[in-house]
Amino acid sequence: MYFIGDEEIEALKKLFERKKLYRYQSAYESECDLFEKEFSTYAGIKHSLLLSSGTNALSVALLAAGLQKGDEVLIPAYTFVATAAAVVHAGGIPVIVNINSNLSMDCADAATKISAKTKALILVHMDGLVADVDCAQKLCKERNLIFIEDVAQAIGASFKNNKLGTYGDYGCFSLNENKNISCGEGGIVITNSRSGYEKAFCLHDGPAQFNPTKKDFFKEVTPFMGLSARVSEIQGSIMRVQLTRLEFILKELRTRKNIILDTLKLLPVNYCVKGYSEQGECASSLHLQFDSPDKTMLLGKQLREQGLMFLPVTNRPAHASWKWTHLLGDKAHLQEGSNPFKNNSHSYIYMAADYVQSVDILTRTLKMDIDIHLSLEETKVKAEQIFKILNQ
Ligand SMILES: Cc1ncc(COP(=O)(O)O)c(C=O)c1O
């Protein structure tokens, strides 16, 4: 989250004066309902559902899309552990696919990992970059897979004039504190499918079907037992304000990243990592990639010594698959009966050696967050410092 202030305080003040924090309000449209409408308009999608987290958004989307216990789901080797956890809790088996040097799922590798049990593919847009949407979408269409976009780290980014999240059958977002916009914790599921939306709604709040305000809601789906991943009006209210800040945040980030990219273009070698849309990405971070892990470590150290906080992307505790694959298999679920790895005709073994391509790329990649609070002049100075170190 980049900004929070008077506007959110004012919105919460009004909310608290009204003394109604439950999302179902009969007398007027709730803050949650209004946010969902506003987000649908912003994203260019028919349905949005605000819920308690990005992980729940992914699980709900997978289940709404029809994932069955033991189905395989392709996920990239570079993603936060939550992508894999959401698959397991929806009853699926995560199958790890290599990434390419653009830090996107490698579609060619994904194609080789499709089996008769593969049901879905989750394309993750990491670090604000745009992943290979065209290729993933084509593969899912050809192989009849559910296509889900994990946009937790790239809310607001776009590809070919459409917002990320709208290309998949479902798009899933996180509104946790570390994201572009946030209400502390939260998530959003978006879809153009009415029945998918109704299923997602019931999954996120089973008792909703008994609420008078939802009496006529279920049109295409017979309600079933759902969970409670519902949010309160507090999240709805904060998110309505946060959404109004999003385009400004993206503009400011992009301006600063472009200043640095323009300076680094003058280097004889290009070290900067590109996603699949330079204009559409969030520009929340800048990645540098070198030809060896040793050089990466050395340059990373030199950059940090000058206060330029380029960290190895593998530095984060749970963002590279080999840091969380030990949690899969027997340890994946508390209940043996609900563990998709148990009583499975296939035994799944996860080894970093199976994704050496990703290990190789990630151990040669550094990431620095773009500082939105630096002035343009300060950003230019920073860009020149980076240039000097890389131009040795
Ligand atoms: C790529 C990715 N997917 C899913 C999630 C899960 O979101 P949450 O923490 O809101 O459950 C995150 C959170 O950081 C994430 O980075």
Short mmCIF file of C-alpha atoms and ligand atoms in Angstrom, two decimals:
data_model
loop_
_atom_site.label_atom_id
_atom_site.label_comp_id
_atom_site.label_asym_id
_atom_site.label_seq_id
_atom_site.Cartn_x
_atom_site.Cartn_y
_atom_site.Cartn_z
CA MET A 1 0.00 0.00 0.00
CA TYR A 2 1.44 3.32 -1.04
CA PHE A 3 -1.03 5.87 0.32
CA ILE A 4 -3.63 6.01 3.09
CA GLY A 5 -4.89 9.16 4.76
CA ASP A 6 -7.64 11.68 5.30
CA GLU A 7 -9.97 10.28 2.63
CA GLU A 8 -10.00 6.81 4.23
CA ILE A 9 -10.41 8.36 7.70
CA GLU A 10 -13.38 10.42 6.45
CA ALA A 11 -14.99 7.35 4.84
CA LEU A 12 -14.56 5.31 8.01
CA LYS A 13 -15.91 8.17 10.13
CA LYS A 14 -19.12 8.18 8.06
CA LEU A 15 -19.30 4.41 8.33
CA PHE A 16 -18.89 4.40 12.09
CA GLU A 17 -21.47 7.16 12.48
CA ARG A 18 -23.90 4.93 10.58
CA LYS A 19 -23.06 2.07 13.00
CA LYS A 20 -23.64 -0.61 10.36
CA LEU A 21 -20.62 -2.77 9.67
CA TYR A 22 -22.26 -5.89 8.22
CA ARG A 23 -22.07 -6.18 4.41
CA TYR A 24 -25.77 -6.99 3.97
CA GLN A 25 -27.79 -3.81 4.34
CA SER A 26 -31.43 -3.73 3.34
CA ALA A 27 -31.96 0.03 3.36
CA TYR A 28 -29.17 0.96 0.95
CA GLU A 29 -26.34 -0.50 -1.10
CA SER A 30 -23.51 -1.56 1.16
CA GLU A 31 -19.94 -0.26 0.84
CA CYS A 32 -18.94 -3.80 -0.24
CA ASP A 33 -21.60 -3.86 -2.98
CA LEU A 34 -20.55 -0.41 -4.17
CA PHE A 35 -16.87 -1.34 -4.22
CA GLU A 36 -17.63 -4.48 -6.21
CA LYS A 37 -19.57 -2.44 -8.79
CA GLU A 38 -16.83 0.17 -8.97
CA PHE A 39 -14.12 -2.47 -9.34
CA SER A 40 -16.09 -4.23 -12.10
CA THR A 41 -16.32 -0.96 -14.00
CA TYR A 42 -12.62 -0.26 -13.42
CA ALA A 43 -11.52 -3.72 -14.53
CA GLY A 44 -14.05 -4.03 -17.38
CA ILE A 45 -15.62 -7.23 -16.03
CA LYS A 46 -19.18 -8.31 -15.26
CA HIS A 47 -18.74 -9.56 -11.69
CA SER A 48 -16.42 -8.78 -8.78
CA LEU A 49 -16.47 -10.30 -5.31
CA LEU A 50 -14.65 -8.74 -2.39
CA LEU A 51 -13.51 -11.35 0.12
CA SER A 52 -11.07 -11.93 2.95
CA SER A 53 -7.76 -12.69 1.14
CA GLY A 54 -5.98 -13.39 -2.11
CA THR A 55 -5.47 -17.02 -1.06
CA ASN A 56 -9.21 -17.44 -0.52
CA ALA A 57 -9.83 -15.69 -3.85
CA LEU A 58 -7.74 -18.37 -5.60
CA SER A 59 -9.33 -21.33 -3.75
CA VAL A 60 -12.81 -19.98 -4.35
CA ALA A 61 -12.06 -19.41 -8.05
CA LEU A 62 -10.68 -22.93 -8.51
CA LEU A 63 -13.67 -24.52 -6.80
CA ALA A 64 -16.18 -22.30 -8.62
CA ALA A 65 -14.50 -23.31 -11.88
CA GLY A 66 -15.15 -26.96 -11.06
CA LEU A 67 -11.82 -28.28 -9.74
CA GLN A 68 -12.22 -31.80 -8.35
CA LYS A 69 -10.13 -33.55 -5.71
CA GLY A 70 -6.87 -34.81 -7.21
CA ASP A 71 -6.99 -32.58 -10.30
CA GLU A 72 -3.62 -31.14 -11.29
CA VAL A 73 -3.10 -27.40 -11.52
CA LEU A 74 -0.12 -25.86 -13.31
CA ILE A 75 1.55 -23.07 -11.35
CA PRO A 76 4.87 -21.27 -11.96
CA ALA A 77 8.07 -21.99 -10.02
CA TYR A 78 8.27 -18.30 -9.11
CA THR A 79 5.25 -17.40 -6.99
CA PHE A 80 4.30 -16.87 -3.37
CA VAL A 81 3.51 -20.06 -1.42
CA ALA A 82 -0.16 -19.00 -1.27
CA THR A 83 -0.71 -19.94 -4.93
CA ALA A 84 0.22 -23.55 -4.12
CA ALA A 85 -1.69 -23.50 -0.80
CA ALA A 86 -4.86 -22.32 -2.54
CA VAL A 87 -4.61 -25.22 -5.00
CA VAL A 88 -4.19 -27.79 -2.19
CA HIS A 89 -7.06 -26.39 -0.16
CA ALA A 90 -9.30 -26.54 -3.22
CA GLY A 91 -8.35 -30.26 -3.42
CA GLY A 92 -5.87 -29.91 -6.28
CA ILE A 93 -2.27 -30.96 -6.84
CA PRO A 94 0.12 -28.13 -7.76
CA VAL A 95 2.34 -29.04 -10.70
CA ILE A 96 5.30 -26.71 -10.94
CA VAL A 97 6.20 -25.21 -14.29
CA ASN A 98 9.46 -23.44 -15.06
CA ILE A 99 9.59 -19.71 -15.53
CA ASN A 100 11.36 -17.91 -18.36
CA SER A 101 13.75 -14.96 -18.12
CA ASN A 102 10.75 -12.57 -18.20
CA LEU A 103 9.77 -14.09 -14.83
CA SER A 104 6.59 -15.51 -16.40
CA MET A 105 5.44 -19.12 -16.57
CA ASP A 106 7.25 -20.76 -19.51
CA CYS A 107 4.43 -21.89 -21.78
CA ALA A 108 6.55 -24.44 -23.62
CA ASP A 109 7.39 -26.11 -20.31
CA ALA A 110 3.73 -25.88 -19.23
CA ALA A 111 2.70 -27.81 -22.35
CA THR A 112 5.07 -30.65 -21.45
CA LYS A 113 3.61 -30.88 -17.92
CA ILE A 114 0.00 -31.36 -18.99
CA SER A 115 -1.32 -34.83 -18.13
CA ALA A 116 -4.74 -36.46 -18.32
CA LYS A 117 -5.32 -35.11 -14.79
CA THR A 118 -4.52 -31.47 -15.56
CA LYS A 119 -7.57 -29.30 -15.06
CA ALA A 120 -6.33 -25.73 -14.61
CA LEU A 121 -3.46 -23.33 -15.11
CA ILE A 122 -2.70 -20.37 -12.85
CA LEU A 123 -0.71 -17.63 -14.55
CA VAL A 124 0.94 -15.45 -11.90
CA HIS A 125 1.84 -11.84 -12.67
CA MET A 126 4.80 -11.40 -10.33
CA ASP A 127 6.24 -8.19 -8.91
CA GLY A 128 3.92 -5.97 -10.97
CA LEU A 129 5.15 -7.43 -14.28
CA VAL A 130 2.78 -8.74 -16.94
CA ALA A 131 3.14 -12.50 -17.54
CA ASP A 132 2.69 -14.24 -20.90
CA VAL A 133 -1.09 -13.90 -21.20
CA ASP A 134 -1.37 -14.72 -24.92
CA CYS A 135 0.50 -17.98 -24.63
CA ALA A 136 -1.27 -19.13 -21.46
CA GLN A 137 -4.67 -18.26 -22.86
CA LYS A 138 -3.97 -20.12 -26.10
CA LEU A 139 -2.67 -23.18 -24.26
CA CYS A 140 -5.70 -23.28 -21.97
CA LYS A 141 -8.03 -23.01 -24.93
CA GLU A 142 -6.27 -25.73 -26.93
CA ARG A 143 -6.01 -28.13 -23.98
CA ASN A 144 -9.37 -27.28 -22.43
CA LEU A 145 -7.96 -26.02 -19.13
CA ILE A 146 -9.48 -23.57 -16.69
CA PHE A 147 -7.45 -20.36 -16.94
CA ILE A 148 -6.93 -18.44 -13.72
CA GLU A 149 -4.86 -15.29 -13.36
CA ASP A 150 -3.18 -14.62 -10.02
CA VAL A 151 -2.95 -10.83 -10.04
CA ALA A 152 -2.14 -10.52 -6.33
CA GLN A 153 1.03 -8.55 -7.09
CA ALA A 154 -0.18 -6.59 -10.12
CA ILE A 155 -3.56 -4.99 -9.45
CA GLY A 156 -4.23 -2.30 -12.05
CA ALA A 157 -1.76 -3.62 -14.62
CA SER A 158 -2.99 -4.25 -18.14
CA PHE A 159 -2.17 -6.15 -21.30
CA LYS A 160 -3.31 -4.97 -24.76
CA ASN A 161 -5.71 -2.39 -23.28
CA ASN A 162 -7.47 -4.84 -20.96
CA LYS A 163 -6.83 -5.13 -17.25
CA LEU A 164 -5.04 -8.22 -15.99
CA GLY A 165 -7.46 -10.65 -14.45
CA THR A 166 -9.98 -10.23 -17.27
CA TYR A 167 -8.21 -12.68 -19.61
CA GLY A 168 -8.67 -15.67 -17.33
CA ASP A 169 -11.92 -17.46 -16.56
CA TYR A 170 -11.29 -15.91 -13.15
CA GLY A 171 -8.92 -13.19 -11.98
CA CYS A 172 -7.77 -13.19 -8.35
CA PHE A 173 -6.30 -10.27 -6.40
CA SER A 174 -4.86 -9.73 -2.94
CA LEU A 175 -5.50 -6.57 -0.93
CA ASN A 176 -2.96 -7.36 1.75
CA GLU A 177 -0.85 -4.49 3.11
CA ASN A 178 2.05 -5.10 0.68
CA LYS A 179 -0.08 -4.62 -2.42
CA ASN A 180 -0.60 -1.50 -4.59
CA ILE A 181 -3.89 -0.79 -2.86
CA SER A 182 -4.98 -2.38 0.39
CA CYS A 183 -7.37 -2.55 3.31
CA GLY A 184 -4.87 -4.47 5.46
CA GLU A 185 -6.09 -7.89 4.36
CA GLY A 186 -8.52 -8.78 1.59
CA GLY A 187 -8.97 -10.23 -1.85
CA ILE A 188 -11.11 -9.95 -5.00
CA VAL A 189 -12.36 -12.56 -7.48
CA ILE A 190 -13.53 -11.34 -10.86
CA THR A 191 -15.29 -13.24 -13.65
CA ASN A 192 -17.62 -12.72 -16.57
CA SER A 193 -19.51 -15.92 -15.73
CA ARG A 194 -22.78 -15.39 -13.85
CA SER A 195 -22.90 -18.98 -12.60
CA GLY A 196 -19.21 -18.81 -11.64
CA TYR A 197 -19.92 -15.65 -9.68
CA GLU A 198 -22.87 -17.23 -7.88
CA LYS A 199 -20.76 -20.25 -6.96
CA ALA A 200 -17.93 -18.00 -5.77
CA PHE A 201 -20.40 -15.97 -3.72
CA CYS A 202 -21.82 -19.07 -2.04
CA LEU A 203 -18.33 -20.51 -1.44
CA HIS A 204 -17.16 -17.29 0.21
CA ASP A 205 -20.30 -16.98 2.33
CA GLY A 206 -22.49 -20.06 2.63
CA PRO A 207 -25.06 -18.42 4.95
CA ALA A 208 -25.63 -15.60 2.44
CA GLN A 209 -28.43 -17.68 0.93
CA PHE A 210 -30.46 -17.19 4.14
CA ASN A 211 -30.03 -13.41 4.18
CA PRO A 212 -33.16 -11.51 3.05
CA THR A 213 -31.03 -9.20 0.88
CA LYS A 214 -29.79 -12.24 -1.09
CA LYS A 215 -33.26 -13.81 -1.47
CA ASP A 216 -33.28 -13.35 -5.24
CA PHE A 217 -29.51 -13.55 -5.79
CA PHE A 218 -29.05 -17.18 -6.84
CA LYS A 219 -30.44 -17.53 -10.35
CA GLU A 220 -28.23 -20.10 -12.05
CA VAL A 221 -26.84 -22.06 -9.09
CA THR A 222 -28.51 -23.99 -6.30
CA PRO A 223 -26.85 -22.76 -3.11
CA PHE A 224 -24.68 -25.21 -1.17
CA MET A 225 -22.56 -25.30 1.99
CA GLY A 226 -20.03 -22.50 1.87
CA LEU A 227 -17.38 -21.02 4.10
CA SER A 228 -17.11 -17.60 5.67
CA ALA A 229 -14.53 -15.57 3.81
CA ARG A 230 -16.86 -12.57 4.00
CA VAL A 231 -15.56 -9.07 4.67
CA SER A 232 -17.08 -6.21 6.63
CA GLU A 233 -18.06 -2.74 5.56
CA ILE A 234 -14.71 -1.53 6.95
CA GLN A 235 -12.83 -3.25 4.13
CA GLY A 236 -15.47 -2.19 1.59
CA SER A 237 -15.26 1.42 2.68
CA ILE A 238 -11.44 1.60 2.67
CA MET A 239 -11.24 -0.14 -0.70
CA ARG A 240 -13.63 2.34 -2.32
CA VAL A 241 -11.18 5.10 -1.47
CA GLN A 242 -8.10 3.04 -2.29
CA LEU A 243 -9.46 2.29 -5.76
CA THR A 244 -9.69 6.01 -6.53
CA ARG A 245 -5.93 6.20 -5.83
CA LEU A 246 -4.88 3.32 -8.08
CA GLU A 247 -4.40 5.03 -11.45
CA PHE A 248 -2.46 7.87 -9.80
CA ILE A 249 -0.21 5.31 -8.05
CA LEU A 250 0.48 3.49 -11.33
CA LYS A 251 1.25 6.75 -13.13
CA GLU A 252 3.72 7.82 -10.45
CA LEU A 253 5.41 4.40 -10.36
CA ARG A 254 5.67 4.22 -14.15
CA THR A 255 7.17 7.70 -14.39
CA ARG A 256 9.89 6.78 -11.89
CA LYS A 257 10.64 3.39 -13.41
CA ASN A 258 10.90 4.98 -16.88
CA ILE A 259 13.43 7.51 -15.60
CA ILE A 260 15.64 4.63 -14.44
CA LEU A 261 15.05 2.53 -17.57
CA ASP A 262 15.88 5.48 -19.85
CA THR A 263 19.17 5.98 -18.03
CA LEU A 264 20.07 2.27 -18.07
CA LYS A 265 19.32 2.10 -21.82
CA LEU A 266 22.64 3.84 -22.33
CA LEU A 267 24.54 0.84 -20.94
CA PRO A 268 26.22 -1.37 -23.56
CA VAL A 269 24.36 -4.41 -22.17
CA ASN A 270 20.68 -4.63 -21.23
CA TYR A 271 20.31 -6.02 -17.72
CA CYS A 272 16.68 -4.96 -17.17
CA VAL A 273 13.95 -7.59 -17.09
CA LYS A 274 10.86 -6.93 -19.20
CA GLY A 275 7.41 -8.42 -18.78
CA TYR A 276 4.95 -8.88 -21.64
CA SER A 277 3.73 -5.26 -21.57
CA GLU A 278 6.07 -2.42 -20.70
CA GLN A 279 3.30 0.20 -20.79
CA GLY A 280 0.79 -1.92 -18.92
CA GLU A 281 2.91 -3.18 -16.04
CA CYS A 282 2.56 -1.73 -12.54
CA ALA A 283 6.21 -0.61 -12.47
CA SER A 284 6.33 -1.36 -8.76
CA SER A 285 9.78 -2.92 -9.10
CA LEU A 286 12.83 -3.05 -11.30
CA HIS A 287 14.67 -6.33 -11.94
CA LEU A 288 18.22 -6.75 -13.13
CA GLN A 289 19.46 -10.05 -14.56
CA PHE A 290 23.12 -11.01 -14.99
CA ASP A 291 24.90 -13.95 -16.57
CA SER A 292 26.04 -15.70 -13.41
CA PRO A 293 24.90 -16.02 -9.77
CA ASP A 294 28.37 -14.86 -8.60
CA LYS A 295 28.21 -11.67 -10.63
CA THR A 296 24.64 -11.13 -9.38
CA MET A 297 25.71 -11.43 -5.75
CA LEU A 298 28.72 -9.16 -6.26
CA LEU A 299 26.81 -6.43 -8.09
CA GLY A 300 23.93 -6.72 -5.63
CA LYS A 301 26.38 -6.08 -2.80
CA GLN A 302 27.94 -3.09 -4.58
CA LEU A 303 24.52 -1.61 -5.33
CA ARG A 304 23.33 -2.03 -1.74
CA GLU A 305 26.54 -0.46 -0.41
CA GLN A 306 25.44 2.68 -2.28
CA GLY A 307 21.98 2.47 -0.69
CA LEU A 308 20.41 0.98 -3.82
CA MET A 309 18.27 -1.79 -2.38
CA PHE A 310 18.55 -4.46 -5.06
CA LEU A 311 17.90 -7.78 -3.32
CA PRO A 312 18.07 -11.30 -4.78
CA VAL A 313 14.51 -12.32 -5.73
CA THR A 314 15.19 -15.56 -3.86
CA ASN A 315 15.80 -13.56 -0.68
CA ARG A 316 12.12 -13.45 0.18
CA PRO A 317 11.12 -16.34 2.43
CA ALA A 318 8.38 -17.96 0.38
CA HIS A 319 8.50 -16.76 -3.21
CA ALA A 320 10.54 -19.47 -4.93
CA SER A 321 9.06 -22.94 -5.24
CA TRP A 322 11.97 -24.79 -3.64
CA LYS A 323 11.31 -22.82 -0.44
CA TRP A 324 7.83 -24.32 -0.06
CA THR A 325 7.68 -27.64 -1.88
CA HIS A 326 8.52 -29.47 1.40
CA LEU A 327 4.99 -28.44 2.48
CA LEU A 328 3.41 -30.49 -0.29
CA GLY A 329 2.74 -34.26 -0.19
CA ASP A 330 1.96 -35.74 3.23
CA LYS A 331 2.36 -32.39 4.97
CA ALA A 332 -0.01 -30.55 2.67
CA HIS A 333 -3.17 -30.90 4.74
CA LEU A 334 -4.09 -31.44 8.38
CA GLN A 335 -6.78 -33.96 7.48
CA GLU A 336 -5.69 -37.10 5.74
CA GLY A 337 -9.06 -37.43 3.97
CA SER A 338 -8.87 -33.92 2.56
CA ASN A 339 -5.24 -34.21 1.48
CA PRO A 340 -5.24 -34.56 -2.32
CA PHE A 341 -1.83 -36.27 -2.15
CA LYS A 342 -3.23 -39.12 -0.01
CA ASN A 343 -4.90 -42.13 -1.62
CA ASN A 344 -3.73 -40.80 -4.96
CA SER A 345 -2.79 -43.34 -7.63
CA HIS A 346 0.20 -41.15 -8.51
CA SER A 347 2.96 -40.24 -6.09
CA TYR A 348 4.20 -36.66 -6.47
CA ILE A 349 7.81 -35.81 -5.70
CA TYR A 350 9.03 -32.21 -5.80
CA MET A 351 12.72 -31.52 -6.30
CA ALA A 352 14.47 -28.26 -7.19
CA ALA A 353 16.35 -30.31 -9.80
CA ASP A 354 13.07 -30.52 -11.73
CA TYR A 355 13.04 -26.75 -12.23
CA VAL A 356 16.72 -25.98 -12.69
CA GLN A 357 15.79 -23.52 -15.43
CA SER A 358 13.92 -21.44 -12.84
CA VAL A 359 16.61 -21.83 -10.19
CA ASP A 360 19.17 -20.64 -12.73
CA ILE A 361 17.10 -17.56 -13.69
CA LEU A 362 16.09 -16.60 -10.18
CA THR A 363 19.61 -16.87 -8.75
CA ARG A 364 20.73 -14.38 -11.42
CA THR A 365 17.96 -11.85 -10.74
CA LEU A 366 17.93 -8.85 -8.41
CA LYS A 367 14.89 -6.74 -7.56
CA MET A 368 14.53 -3.20 -6.29
CA ASP A 369 11.17 -1.68 -5.35
CA ILE A 370 10.41 1.60 -7.09
CA ASP A 371 10.17 4.32 -4.44
CA ILE A 372 7.03 6.34 -5.15
CA HIS A 373 7.96 8.84 -2.45
CA LEU A 374 11.22 9.89 -4.12
CA SER A 375 11.04 13.05 -6.21
CA LEU A 376 11.74 12.78 -9.94
CA GLU A 377 15.09 14.52 -9.42
CA GLU A 378 16.04 12.07 -6.65
CA THR A 379 15.00 9.19 -8.89
CA LYS A 380 17.25 10.52 -11.65
CA VAL A 381 20.18 10.67 -9.21
CA LYS A 382 19.43 7.08 -8.18
CA ALA A 383 19.30 6.02 -11.84
CA GLU A 384 22.73 7.54 -12.45
CA GLN A 385 24.18 5.77 -9.40
CA ILE A 386 22.88 2.44 -10.72
CA PHE A 387 24.27 3.23 -14.18
CA LYS A 388 27.71 3.95 -12.75
CA ILE A 389 27.92 0.65 -10.88
CA LEU A 390 26.66 -1.41 -13.83
CA ASN A 391 28.97 0.39 -16.25
CA GLN A 392 32.21 -0.58 -14.44
C1 LIG B 1 1.40 -14.14 -6.08
C2 LIG B 1 0.52 -14.19 -4.86
N1 LIG B 1 -0.55 -14.99 -4.86
C3 LIG B 1 -1.39 -15.06 -3.81
C4 LIG B 1 -1.18 -14.29 -2.69
C5 LIG B 1 -2.09 -14.46 -1.51
O1 LIG B 1 -2.71 -13.30 -1.08
P1 LIG B 1 -3.11 -13.11 0.46
O2 LIG B 1 -1.87 -12.90 1.24
O3 LIG B 1 -4.01 -11.91 0.41
O4 LIG B 1 -3.84 -14.34 0.87
C6 LIG B 1 -0.09 -13.42 -2.63
C7 LIG B 1 0.16 -12.57 -1.47
O5 LIG B 1 1.15 -11.92 -1.32
C8 LIG B 1 0.80 -13.38 -3.75
O6 LIG B 1 1.87 -12.59 -3.76
#
